Structure formats: structure tokens, C-alpha cells
Amino acid sequence: MACRYWLFKSEPGAYSYQDLERDRVAEWDGVRNYQARNMLRDDIQEGDGVLFYHSSTTELGVVGTATVVRAGYPDHTSWDPNSEHPDPKSTPENPTWYMVDIKPTGRLAGPVTLARMRAAPELQQMVLLRRGVRLSIQPVTEAEWQMVCHMGGANP
DNA sequence: GCCAACGTTGGC
DNA sequence: GCCAACGTTGGC
């Protein structure tokens, strides 16, 4: 897959865009879904763009952008029994789960809400809007990236 | 390898 | 809080 743009979902109660701005760099750990793992491990490259989406909150939508600063590497929290998502089957020698590091590149001037995206004819093919898709990491096309950034009043 | 039961996600 | 949709688990 030669995708250069992605959408990462996060519940702002757990980790918000504001948290990312505070931290400057975030290890995107804790992903425990094989489809998402494959993208983290195989496809997401340094320099790729990330739409940061807030889920399970009052204002659903993309609130900012980020960029990948480190491509996929083993998620060390998976073999830490005290982490939030331990997996006894994952070891340093044979890791099951992967993560990337991202840093914020700018809050959108206005949030691009889920409702606005649903209403945009240009975005009808977005993975996010597909019925039943719950992936927390999704590929985004360049056209979709441009459109969301445009709708958000950003120029990354 | 099938598939029912269960757990999770996430919008509403 | 509800529930549709999906992923995972485990008995057979």
C-alpha cells in the first residue's frame, strides 16, 4: 500500500489533540486489532500525514493534523503486564503488536465534524463513513486529505 | 474449519 | 443507555 495519509481515531477523554500538543510527540500504542496492526507495521511511513479524529465525544470529527515521526516498531506496552493493554502472547523476541510515533502539525481552524464530512459529496468514499467500519486507523486518499484540510481551514 | 457466544466499538 | 456491526474465542 502506498498510502501517505491516514486517519487516527482517539477518544478525547483518553487522549485528545490537546494532549498531543502538550506532549509534542506521542507513541501510538495500545492498538490491538490485526488490520490496524498491519498498517502500523507495514504501511505507515515517516512523514505520512494523519487526520486526528475525536470519537465517542460530543463533537465528533477531525480536529487537527499530525505527522508520523517514526514508522512502525514493536509496541512494548504489549508485554508490560502493568500496561493498559497487555498481551501475554506478545514478546520482545516475537512481537504481535506495533505502533508509530506522531507529532502534531496544527489544529484545524474549525473542526471538520462527522456531520460535515457525511454531507460532503467529495468524501463519500471515506473509510470513516463506510457502514460498520470501526477501524481506529484508516487509510485516507490524497484528495480526501486535501478536502478535509480545506474544510478545516488549514494549509498543511 | 465451522459457527455460536461473547466482547468491543462507536454513533445515536 | 441502546444497539448494530464487527472481531475474537472456543467447543465440536
Coordinates of N, CA, C and O (backbone and C1' of nucleotides) in Angstrom, one line a residue:
Chain A
M1 N 0.8 -1.2 0.0 CA 0.0 0.0 0.0 C 0.9 1.2 0.0 O 1.8 1.3 0.8
A2 N 0.6 2.1 -0.9 CA 1.5 3.3 -1.0 C 0.7 4.6 -0.5 O 0.8 5.7 -1.0
C3 N 0.0 4.4 0.6 CA -0.8 5.5 1.1 C 0.1 6.4 1.9 O 1.0 6.0 2.6
R4 N -0.2 7.7 1.8 CA 0.6 8.6 2.5 C -0.2 9.4 3.6 O 0.3 10.2 4.3
Y5 N -1.5 9.1 3.6 CA -2.3 9.8 4.5 C -3.2 8.8 5.3 O -3.7 7.8 4.8
W6 N -3.4 9.1 6.5 CA -4.2 8.2 7.4 C -5.1 9.0 8.3 O -5.0 10.2 8.5
L7 N -6.0 8.3 8.9 CA -6.9 8.9 10.0 C -6.7 8.0 11.2 O -6.8 6.8 11.2
F8 N -6.4 8.7 12.3 CA -6.3 8.0 13.6 C -7.5 8.5 14.5 O -7.7 9.7 14.6
K9 N -8.2 7.5 15.0 CA -9.3 7.9 16.0 C -8.7 7.9 17.4 O -7.9 7.0 17.8
S10 N -9.3 8.8 18.2 CA -8.9 8.8 19.6 C -10.1 9.4 20.4 O -10.7 10.3 19.9
E11 N -10.4 8.7 21.5 CA -11.4 9.3 22.4 C -10.7 10.4 23.2 O -9.8 10.2 23.9
P12 N -11.2 11.7 23.1 CA -10.5 12.8 23.7 C -10.5 12.6 25.2 O -9.5 13.1 25.9
G13 N -11.4 11.8 25.8 CA -11.3 11.6 27.2 C -10.1 10.7 27.6 O -9.6 10.8 28.7
A14 N -9.6 9.9 26.6 CA -8.5 9.1 26.8 C -7.2 9.8 26.4 O -6.2 9.9 27.1
Y15 N -7.3 10.4 25.2 CA -6.1 11.1 24.6 C -6.6 12.1 23.5 O -7.1 11.6 22.5
S16 N -6.5 13.4 23.8 CA -7.1 14.4 22.9 C -6.0 15.0 22.1 O -4.8 14.8 22.3
Y17 N -6.4 15.8 21.1 CA -5.4 16.5 20.3 C -4.6 17.5 21.2 O -3.4 17.7 21.0
Q18 N -5.3 18.0 22.2 CA -4.7 18.9 23.1 C -3.6 18.2 23.9 O -2.5 18.7 24.1
D19 N -3.9 16.9 24.2 CA -2.8 16.1 24.9 C -1.6 15.9 24.0 O -0.5 16.0 24.4
L20 N -1.9 15.7 22.7 CA -0.8 15.6 21.7 C 0.0 16.8 21.6 O 1.3 16.8 21.5
E21 N -0.6 18.0 21.6 CA 0.1 19.3 21.5 C 0.9 19.5 22.8 O 2.1 20.0 22.7
R22 N 0.4 19.0 23.9 CA 1.2 19.1 25.2 C 2.4 18.2 25.2 O 3.5 18.6 25.5
D23 N 2.2 17.0 24.6 CA 3.3 16.0 24.7 C 4.3 16.2 23.6 O 5.4 15.7 23.6
R24 N 3.9 16.9 22.5 CA 4.8 17.2 21.3 C 5.0 15.9 20.5 O 5.0 16.0 19.3
V25 N 5.2 14.8 21.1 CA 5.3 13.5 20.4 C 4.5 12.5 21.1 O 4.6 12.4 22.4
A26 N 3.8 11.6 20.4 CA 3.0 10.6 21.1 C 3.4 9.2 20.5 O 3.5 9.1 19.3
E27 N 3.6 8.2 21.4 CA 3.7 6.9 20.9 C 2.3 6.3 20.8 O 1.5 6.3 21.8
W28 N 1.9 5.9 19.6 CA 0.6 5.5 19.3 C 0.4 4.0 19.7 O 0.3 3.2 18.8
D29 N 0.5 3.8 21.0 CA 0.5 2.4 21.4 C -1.0 1.9 21.8 O -1.9 2.6 21.7
G30 N -1.1 0.6 22.1 CA -2.3 0.1 22.5 C -3.3 -0.4 21.5 O -4.4 -0.9 21.8
V31 N -2.9 -0.3 20.2 CA -3.8 -0.8 19.1 C -3.7 -2.3 19.1 O -2.7 -2.9 18.9
R32 N -4.9 -2.9 19.3 CA -5.0 -4.4 19.4 C -6.0 -4.9 18.4 O -6.9 -5.7 18.7
N33 N -5.8 -4.6 17.1 CA -6.6 -5.0 16.0 C -5.7 -5.4 14.9 O -4.8 -4.6 14.6
Y34 N -5.9 -6.6 14.3 CA -4.9 -7.1 13.4 C -4.8 -6.2 12.1 O -3.7 -6.0 11.5
Q35 N -6.0 -5.8 11.6 CA -6.0 -4.9 10.4 C -5.2 -3.6 10.6 O -4.4 -3.2 9.8
A36 N -5.5 -3.0 11.8 CA -4.8 -1.8 12.1 C -3.3 -2.1 12.4 O -2.4 -1.3 12.0
R37 N -3.0 -3.2 13.0 CA -1.6 -3.6 13.3 C -0.8 -3.7 11.9 O 0.3 -3.3 11.8
N38 N -1.4 -4.3 11.0 CA -0.8 -4.5 9.7 C -0.4 -3.1 9.1 O 0.7 -3.0 8.5
M39 N -1.3 -2.2 9.2 CA -1.0 -0.8 8.6 C 0.1 -0.2 9.4 O 1.0 0.4 8.9
L40 N 0.1 -0.3 10.8 CA 1.1 0.3 11.6 C 2.5 -0.4 11.3 O 3.5 0.3 11.2
R41 N 2.5 -1.7 11.1 CA 3.7 -2.4 10.9 C 4.3 -2.2 9.5 O 5.5 -2.1 9.3
D42 N 3.4 -2.2 8.5 CA 3.9 -2.4 7.1 C 3.7 -1.1 6.2 O 4.4 -1.0 5.3
D43 N 2.8 -0.3 6.5 CA 2.4 0.7 5.6 C 2.7 2.2 6.0 O 2.9 3.0 5.2
I44 N 2.6 2.4 7.3 CA 2.7 3.8 7.7 C 4.1 4.2 7.8 O 4.9 3.6 8.5
Q45 N 4.5 5.3 7.1 CA 5.9 5.7 7.0 C 6.1 7.0 7.6 O 5.2 7.9 7.7
E46 N 7.4 7.3 8.0 CA 7.8 8.6 8.5 C 7.4 9.6 7.4 O 7.7 9.4 6.2
G47 N 6.8 10.7 7.9 CA 6.4 11.8 7.0 C 5.0 11.7 6.5 O 4.5 12.7 6.0
D48 N 4.3 10.6 6.8 CA 2.9 10.5 6.4 C 2.1 11.4 7.2 O 2.4 11.7 8.3
G49 N 1.0 11.9 6.6 CA 0.0 12.8 7.3 C -1.1 12.0 8.0 O -1.5 11.0 7.6
V50 N -1.5 12.6 9.1 CA -2.5 11.9 10.0 C -3.6 12.9 10.3 O -3.3 14.0 10.7
L51 N -4.8 12.5 10.0 CA -6.0 13.3 10.4 C -6.3 12.8 11.8 O -6.6 11.6 12.0
F52 N -6.4 13.7 12.8 CA -6.6 13.3 14.2 C -8.1 13.5 14.4 O -8.7 14.6 14.5
Y53 N -8.8 12.3 14.7 CA -10.3 12.3 14.8 C -10.7 12.0 16.2 O -10.2 11.1 16.8
H54 N -11.6 12.8 16.7 CA -12.1 12.6 18.1 C -13.4 11.8 18.0 O -14.4 12.2 17.4
S55 N -13.4 10.6 18.7 CA -14.5 9.7 18.7 C -15.2 9.7 20.1 O -14.5 10.1 21.0
S56 N -16.4 9.2 20.1 CA -17.1 9.0 21.4 C -17.1 10.2 22.3 O -16.7 10.2 23.4
T57 N -17.5 11.4 21.7 CA -17.5 12.6 22.4 C -18.6 13.5 21.8 O -19.4 13.0 21.0
T58 N -18.8 14.7 22.4 CA -20.0 15.4 22.0 C -19.8 16.0 20.6 O -20.7 16.1 19.8
E59 N -18.5 16.4 20.3 CA -18.2 16.9 18.9 C -17.3 15.9 18.2 O -16.1 16.0 18.3
L60 N -18.0 15.1 17.4 CA -17.2 14.1 16.7 C -16.6 14.7 15.5 O -17.3 15.5 14.8
G61 N -15.3 14.5 15.2 CA -14.7 15.0 14.0 C -13.2 15.1 14.0 O -12.6 14.8 15.0
V62 N -12.7 15.5 12.9 CA -11.3 15.8 12.8 C -11.0 17.1 13.4 O -11.6 18.1 13.0
V63 N -10.1 17.2 14.3 CA -9.8 18.4 15.0 C -8.4 19.0 14.6 O -8.1 20.2 14.8
G64 N -7.5 18.1 14.1 CA -6.2 18.6 13.8 C -5.4 17.6 12.9 O -6.0 16.5 12.6
T65 N -4.2 18.0 12.5 CA -3.4 17.1 11.7 C -2.1 16.7 12.5 O -1.8 17.4 13.5
A66 N -1.5 15.7 12.1 CA -0.2 15.2 12.7 C 0.6 14.6 11.6 O 0.1 14.4 10.5
T67 N 1.9 14.4 12.0 CA 2.7 13.7 11.0 C 3.5 12.5 11.7 O 3.7 12.6 12.9
V68 N 3.8 11.5 11.0 CA 4.4 10.4 11.5 C 5.9 10.7 11.6 O 6.6 11.1 10.7
V69 N 6.5 10.6 12.8 CA 7.9 10.8 13.0 C 8.7 9.6 13.2 O 9.9 9.6 13.2
R70 N 8.0 8.4 13.4 CA 8.7 7.2 13.5 C 7.8 6.1 12.9 O 6.7 5.9 13.4
A71 N 8.3 5.3 11.9 CA 7.4 4.3 11.3 C 7.3 3.1 12.3 O 7.9 3.1 13.4
G72 N 6.6 2.1 11.9 CA 6.2 1.0 12.8 C 7.3 0.3 13.5 O 8.3 0.0 12.9
Y73 N 7.1 0.1 14.8 CA 8.1 -0.6 15.6 C 7.3 -1.3 16.7 O 6.1 -0.9 17.0
P74 N 7.8 -2.4 17.3 CA 7.1 -3.2 18.2 C 6.5 -2.3 19.4 O 7.2 -1.5 19.9
D75 N 5.3 -2.6 19.7 CA 4.6 -1.9 20.8 C 5.0 -2.6 22.1 O 4.5 -3.6 22.5
H76 N 5.9 -2.0 22.8 CA 6.5 -2.6 24.0 C 5.5 -2.7 25.2 O 5.7 -3.4 26.1
T77 N 4.4 -1.9 25.1 CA 3.4 -2.0 26.2 C 2.7 -3.3 26.1 O 2.1 -3.7 27.1
S78 N 2.8 -4.0 25.0 CA 2.1 -5.3 24.9 C 2.6 -6.4 25.8 O 1.9 -7.3 26.2
W79 N 3.9 -6.3 26.1 CA 4.5 -7.3 27.0 C 4.7 -6.7 28.4 O 5.4 -7.3 29.2
D80 N 4.2 -5.6 28.7 CA 4.3 -5.0 30.0 C 3.0 -5.3 30.8 O 1.9 -4.8 30.4
P81 N 3.0 -6.2 31.7 CA 1.8 -6.6 32.4 C 1.1 -5.5 33.1 O -0.1 -5.6 33.4
N82 N 1.8 -4.4 33.3 CA 1.1 -3.3 34.0 C 0.6 -2.2 33.1 O 0.1 -1.2 33.5
S83 N 0.7 -2.5 31.8 CA 0.2 -1.5 30.8 C -1.3 -1.7 30.7 O -1.9 -2.6 31.3
E84 N -1.9 -0.8 29.9 CA -3.4 -0.8 29.8 C -3.8 -1.9 28.9 O -5.0 -2.3 28.9
H85 N -3.0 -2.4 28.0 CA -3.4 -3.4 27.0 C -2.3 -4.5 26.9 O -1.8 -4.7 25.8
P86 N -2.1 -5.2 28.0 CA -1.1 -6.3 28.0 C -1.6 -7.5 27.1 O -2.8 -7.7 27.1
D87 N -0.6 -8.1 26.5 CA -0.9 -9.3 25.7 C 0.2 -10.4 26.0 O 1.3 -10.2 25.5
P88 N -0.1 -11.4 26.8 CA 0.9 -12.3 27.2 C 1.6 -13.1 26.0 O 2.7 -13.6 26.1
K89 N 0.9 -13.1 24.9 CA 1.4 -13.8 23.7 C 2.5 -13.0 22.9 O 3.2 -13.5 22.1
S90 N 2.5 -11.7 23.2 CA 3.5 -10.8 22.5 C 4.7 -10.6 23.4 O 4.7 -10.4 24.6
T91 N 5.9 -10.9 22.7 CA 7.2 -10.8 23.4 C 8.1 -9.9 22.6 O 7.9 -9.7 21.4
P92 N 9.2 -9.5 23.3 CA 10.2 -8.7 22.6 C 10.8 -9.5 21.4 O 11.2 -8.9 20.4
E93 N 10.9 -10.8 21.6 CA 11.5 -11.6 20.5 C 10.6 -11.8 19.4 O 11.0 -12.0 18.2
N94 N 9.3 -11.9 19.7 CA 8.3 -12.1 18.7 C 7.0 -11.2 18.9 O 6.0 -11.7 19.4
P95 N 7.2 -9.9 18.6 CA 6.1 -9.0 19.0 C 4.9 -9.2 18.1 O 5.0 -9.4 16.9
T96 N 3.7 -9.1 18.7 CA 2.5 -9.2 18.0 C 2.0 -7.9 17.5 O 1.4 -7.7 16.4
W97 N 2.2 -6.9 18.4 CA 1.6 -5.5 18.1 C 2.7 -4.5 17.8 O 3.8 -4.5 18.3
Y98 N 2.3 -3.5 17.0 CA 3.2 -2.4 16.6 C 2.6 -1.1 16.8 O 1.4 -0.9 17.0
M99 N 3.4 -0.1 16.8 CA 3.0 1.3 17.0 C 3.8 2.2 16.1 O 4.9 1.8 15.6
V100 N 3.4 3.5 16.0 CA 4.2 4.5 15.4 C 4.2 5.7 16.3 O 3.5 5.7 17.3
D101 N 5.1 6.6 16.0 CA 5.1 7.9 16.8 C 4.6 9.0 15.9 O 4.9 9.1 14.7
I102 N 3.8 9.9 16.5 CA 3.3 11.0 15.7 C 3.6 12.3 16.5 O 3.7 12.3 17.7
K103 N 3.6 13.4 15.7 CA 3.6 14.8 16.4 C 2.6 15.7 15.7 O 2.3 15.5 14.5
P104 N 2.1 16.6 16.5 CA 1.0 17.5 15.9 C 1.6 18.5 14.9 O 2.7 18.9 15.1
T105 N 0.8 18.7 13.9 CA 1.2 19.7 12.9 C 0.2 20.9 12.7 O 0.4 21.7 11.9
G106 N -0.8 20.9 13.6 CA -1.7 22.0 13.6 C -3.2 21.7 13.8 O -3.7 20.7 13.2
R107 N -3.7 22.4 14.7 CA -5.2 22.3 14.9 C -5.9 22.9 13.8 O -5.4 23.9 13.2
L108 N -7.0 22.3 13.3 CA -7.8 22.9 12.3 C -8.5 24.2 12.8 O -8.9 24.2 14.0
A109 N -8.6 25.2 11.9 CA -9.3 26.5 12.4 C -10.7 26.2 12.9 O -11.1 26.7 13.9
G110 N -11.4 25.3 12.1 CA -12.7 24.9 12.6 C -12.7 23.4 12.5 O -12.3 22.8 11.5
P111 N -13.3 22.7 13.5 CA -13.3 21.2 13.4 C -14.2 20.7 12.2 O -15.2 21.3 11.9
V112 N -13.7 19.7 11.6 CA -14.5 19.1 10.5 C -15.3 18.0 11.1 O -14.7 16.9 11.3
T113 N -16.5 18.3 11.4 CA -17.3 17.3 12.1 C -17.7 16.2 11.3 O -17.7 16.3 10.0
L114 N -18.1 15.1 11.9 CA -18.6 13.9 11.2 C -19.8 14.3 10.3 O -19.9 13.8 9.2
A115 N -20.7 15.1 10.8 CA -21.8 15.5 10.1 C -21.4 16.3 8.8 O -22.0 16.1 7.7
R116 N -20.4 17.2 8.9 CA -19.9 17.9 7.7 C -19.3 17.0 6.7 O -19.5 17.1 5.5
M117 N -18.6 16.0 7.2 CA -18.0 15.0 6.3 C -19.0 14.2 5.6 O -19.0 13.9 4.4
R118 N -20.0 13.8 6.3 CA -21.1 13.0 5.7 C -21.8 13.8 4.6 O -22.3 13.2 3.6
A119 N -21.9 15.1 4.8 CA -22.6 16.0 3.9 C -21.7 16.3 2.7 O -22.3 16.9 1.7
A120 N -20.5 16.0 2.7 CA -19.6 16.5 1.6 C -19.5 15.4 0.5 O -19.1 14.3 0.7
P121 N -20.0 15.7 -0.7 CA -20.0 14.7 -1.8 C -18.6 14.2 -2.1 O -18.5 13.0 -2.4
E122 N -17.6 15.0 -1.9 CA -16.2 14.6 -2.2 C -15.7 13.5 -1.2 O -14.7 12.8 -1.5
L123 N -16.4 13.3 -0.1 CA -15.9 12.5 1.0 C -16.7 11.2 1.1 O -16.5 10.4 2.0
Q124 N -17.6 10.9 0.2 CA -18.5 9.8 0.3 C -17.8 8.4 0.4 O -18.3 7.5 0.9
Q125 N -16.6 8.4 -0.2 CA -15.9 7.1 -0.2 C -14.9 6.9 1.0 O -14.2 5.9 1.1
M126 N -14.9 7.9 1.9 CA -14.0 7.8 3.0 C -14.3 6.5 3.8 O -15.4 6.2 4.1
V127 N -13.2 5.8 4.2 CA -13.4 4.6 5.1 C -14.2 4.9 6.3 O -15.1 4.2 6.8
L128 N -13.9 6.1 6.9 CA -14.6 6.5 8.1 C -16.1 6.5 8.0 O -16.8 6.2 8.9
L129 N -16.6 6.8 6.8 CA -18.1 6.9 6.6 C -18.7 5.6 6.2 O -19.9 5.5 6.0
R130 N -17.9 4.6 5.9 CA -18.4 3.3 5.5 C -19.1 2.6 6.6 O -18.6 2.6 7.8
R131 N -20.2 2.1 6.3 CA -21.1 1.4 7.3 C -20.3 0.3 8.0 O -19.7 -0.6 7.3
G132 N -20.4 0.3 9.3 CA -19.8 -0.8 10.1 C -18.3 -0.8 10.2 O -17.8 -1.7 10.9
V133 N -17.6 0.1 9.6 CA -16.2 0.1 9.8 C -15.8 0.8 11.1 O -16.2 1.9 11.4
R134 N -15.0 0.1 11.9 CA -14.7 0.6 13.2 C -13.2 0.7 13.4 O -12.8 0.9 14.5
L135 N -12.5 0.6 12.4 CA -11.0 0.6 12.5 C -10.6 1.9 13.1 O -11.1 3.0 12.7
S136 N -9.6 1.9 14.0 CA -9.1 3.1 14.7 C -8.0 3.7 13.9 O -7.6 4.8 14.2
I137 N -7.5 3.0 12.9 CA -6.5 3.5 11.9 C -7.0 3.2 10.5 O -7.3 2.1 10.2
Q138 N -7.1 4.3 9.7 CA -7.7 4.1 8.4 C -6.9 4.8 7.3 O -6.3 5.9 7.6
P139 N -6.8 4.2 6.1 CA -6.1 5.0 5.0 C -7.0 6.1 4.5 O -8.3 6.0 4.6
V140 N -6.4 7.2 4.1 CA -7.1 8.3 3.6 C -6.5 8.7 2.2 O -5.2 8.6 2.1
T141 N -7.2 9.0 1.2 CA -6.7 9.3 -0.1 C -6.2 10.8 0.0 O -6.5 11.6 0.8
E142 N -5.3 11.1 -1.0 CA -4.8 12.5 -1.0 C -5.9 13.5 -1.2 O -5.9 14.5 -0.6
A143 N -6.9 13.1 -2.1 CA -8.0 14.0 -2.3 C -8.8 14.2 -1.0 O -9.3 15.4 -0.8
E144 N -9.0 13.2 -0.3 CA -9.8 13.3 1.0 C -9.0 14.1 2.0 O -9.6 15.0 2.7
W145 N -7.7 13.9 2.0 CA -6.8 14.7 2.9 C -6.9 16.2 2.6 O -7.2 17.0 3.4
Q146 N -6.8 16.5 1.3 CA -6.9 17.9 0.8 C -8.2 18.5 1.2 O -8.3 19.6 1.6
M147 N -9.3 17.7 1.0 CA -10.6 18.2 1.2 C -10.9 18.5 2.7 O -11.4 19.5 3.0
V148 N -10.5 17.6 3.5 CA -10.7 17.7 5.0 C -9.9 18.9 5.5 O -10.4 19.8 6.2
C149 N -8.7 19.1 5.0 CA -7.8 20.2 5.4 C -8.5 21.5 4.9 O -8.5 22.5 5.7
H150 N -9.0 21.5 3.7 CA -9.6 22.7 3.2 C -10.9 23.0 4.0 O -11.1 24.2 4.3
M151 N -11.7 22.0 4.3 CA -12.9 22.3 5.1 C -12.5 22.8 6.5 O -13.3 23.5 7.1
G152 N -11.4 22.4 7.0 CA -10.9 22.8 8.3 C -10.2 24.2 8.3 O -9.8 24.7 9.4
G153 N -10.0 24.7 7.1 CA -9.3 26.0 7.0 C -7.8 25.9 7.3 O -7.2 26.9 7.7
A154 N -7.3 24.7 7.1 CA -5.8 24.6 7.4 C -5.1 24.5 6.0 O -5.7 24.3 5.0
N155 N -3.8 24.7 6.1 CA -3.0 24.6 4.9 C -1.7 23.9 5.2 O -0.6 24.5 5.2
P156 N -1.8 22.6 5.6 CA -0.6 21.9 6.0 C 0.2 21.4 4.7 O -0.3 21.3 3.7
Chain B
dG1 P -9.0 -24.3 7.2 O5' -10.0 -25.4 7.8 C5' -10.9 -26.1 6.9 C4' -12.3 -26.0 7.6 C3' -12.9 -24.6 7.6 O3' -14.2 -24.7 7.3 C1' -12.8 -25.4 9.8
dC2 P -15.1 -23.5 6.8 O5' -16.4 -23.7 7.8 C5' -17.0 -25.0 7.9 C4' -17.8 -25.0 9.2 C3' -18.7 -23.8 9.3 O3' -20.0 -24.2 9.6 C1' -17.5 -24.1 11.3
dC3 P -21.3 -23.2 9.3 O5' -21.5 -22.6 10.8 C5' -21.8 -23.5 11.9 C4' -21.7 -22.7 13.2 C3' -22.3 -21.3 13.1 O3' -23.0 -21.0 14.3 C1' -20.2 -21.2 14.0
dA4 P -24.6 -20.7 14.3 O5' -24.9 -20.7 15.8 C5' -24.6 -21.8 16.6 C4' -24.0 -21.4 17.9 C3' -24.8 -20.2 18.5 O3' -24.9 -20.4 19.9 C1' -22.5 -19.6 18.3
dA5 P -25.7 -19.4 20.9 O5' -24.6 -18.7 21.7 C5' -23.6 -19.6 22.3 C4' -22.6 -18.7 23.0 C3' -23.1 -17.5 23.7 O3' -22.4 -17.4 24.9 C1' -21.4 -16.9 22.0
dC6 P -22.9 -16.3 26.0 O5' -21.7 -15.2 25.9 C5' -20.4 -15.7 26.0 C4' -19.5 -14.6 25.5 C3' -19.7 -13.2 26.1 O3' -18.6 -12.9 26.9 C1' -19.3 -13.2 23.7
dG7 P -18.7 -11.5 27.7 O5' -17.7 -10.6 26.8 C5' -16.4 -11.0 26.4 C4' -15.8 -10.0 25.6 C3' -15.9 -8.5 26.1 O3' -14.7 -7.9 26.0 C1' -16.8 -8.7 23.9
dT8 P -14.5 -6.3 26.4 O5' -14.6 -5.6 25.0 C5' -13.7 -6.0 23.9 C4' -13.9 -5.1 22.8 C3' -14.0 -3.6 23.1 O3' -13.1 -2.9 22.2 C1' -15.9 -4.2 21.8
dT9 P -12.8 -1.4 22.4 O5' -13.5 -0.7 21.1 C5' -13.3 -1.3 19.9 C4' -14.3 -0.7 18.9 C3' -14.4 0.8 19.0 O3' -14.2 1.3 17.7 C1' -16.6 -0.1 19.1
dG10 P -13.8 2.8 17.4 O5' -15.2 3.5 17.4 C5' -16.1 3.3 16.3 C4' -17.4 3.9 16.6 C3' -17.3 5.3 17.2 O3' -18.3 6.1 16.5 C1' -18.8 4.0 18.4
dG11 P -18.1 7.6 16.4 O5' -19.5 7.9 15.6 C5' -19.9 7.1 14.6 C4' -21.4 6.9 14.6 C3' -22.2 8.2 14.8 O3' -23.3 8.1 14.0 C1' -22.7 6.7 16.6
dC12 P -24.2 9.4 13.7 O5' -25.4 9.3 14.7 C5' -26.3 8.3 14.6 C4' -27.2 8.1 15.8 C3' -27.7 9.5 16.3 O3' -29.0 9.7 15.8 C1' -27.1 7.9 18.1
Chain C
dG1 P -26.4 4.1 31.9 O5' -27.4 3.3 31.1 C5' -28.7 4.0 31.0 C4' -29.3 3.6 29.7 C3' -29.1 2.2 29.2 O3' -30.2 1.7 28.6 C1' -28.1 3.6 27.6
dC2 P -30.5 0.3 28.2 O5' -30.5 0.4 26.6 C5' -31.3 1.4 26.0 C4' -31.1 1.4 24.5 C3' -31.0 -0.1 24.0 O3' -31.9 -0.2 22.9 C1' -29.1 1.3 23.3
dC3 P -32.2 -1.6 22.3 O5' -31.2 -1.8 21.1 C5' -31.2 -0.7 20.1 C4' -30.0 -1.0 19.2 C3' -29.7 -2.5 18.9 O3' -29.3 -2.6 17.6 C1' -27.8 -1.5 19.7
dA4 P -30.1 -3.5 16.6 O5' -29.4 -3.3 15.2 C5' -29.2 -1.9 14.8 C4' -27.9 -1.8 14.2 C3' -27.4 -3.0 13.3 O3' -26.8 -2.4 12.2 C1' -25.8 -2.6 15.0
dA5 P -26.4 -3.3 10.9 O5' -24.9 -3.6 11.2 C5' -24.0 -2.5 11.1 C4' -22.7 -3.0 11.6 C3' -22.2 -4.3 10.9 O3' -20.9 -4.0 10.3 C1' -21.8 -4.3 13.3
dC6 P -20.3 -5.0 9.2 O5' -19.1 -5.5 10.0 C5' -18.1 -4.6 10.5 C4' -17.4 -5.1 11.7 C3' -16.7 -6.5 11.5 O3' -15.3 -6.2 11.4 C1' -17.8 -6.4 13.6
dG7 P -14.3 -7.3 11.1 O5' -13.8 -7.7 12.5 C5' -13.1 -6.7 13.3 C4' -12.6 -7.4 14.6 C3' -11.8 -8.6 14.4 O3' -10.7 -8.6 15.3 C1' -13.7 -9.2 15.7
dT8 P -9.7 -9.8 15.3 O5' -10.2 -10.7 16.6 C5' -10.4 -10.1 17.8 C4' -10.8 -11.1 18.8 C3' -10.0 -12.4 18.9 O3' -9.6 -12.6 20.2 C1' -12.3 -12.9 18.7
dT9 P -8.7 -13.9 20.6 O5' -9.7 -14.9 21.2 C5' -10.7 -14.4 22.1 C4' -11.6 -15.6 22.5 C3' -10.9 -16.9 22.7 O3' -11.3 -17.4 23.9 C1' -12.8 -17.1 21.2
dG10 P -10.6 -18.7 24.6 O5' -11.6 -19.9 24.3 C5' -12.9 -19.7 24.7 C4' -13.7 -20.9 24.1 C3' -12.9 -22.2 24.2 O3' -13.8 -23.3 24.4 C1' -13.5 -21.8 22.0
dG11 P -13.4 -24.6 25.2 O5' -14.6 -25.5 24.9 C5' -15.9 -25.0 25.0 C4' -16.8 -25.7 23.9 C3' -16.6 -27.2 23.7 O3' -17.9 -27.8 23.6 C1' -16.2 -26.1 21.7
dC12 P -18.1 -29.4 23.8 O5' -18.0 -29.9 22.3 C5' -19.1 -29.7 21.4 C4' -18.6 -29.9 20.0 C3' -17.9 -31.3 19.8 O3' -18.9 -32.3 19.5 C1' -17.0 -29.5 18.5

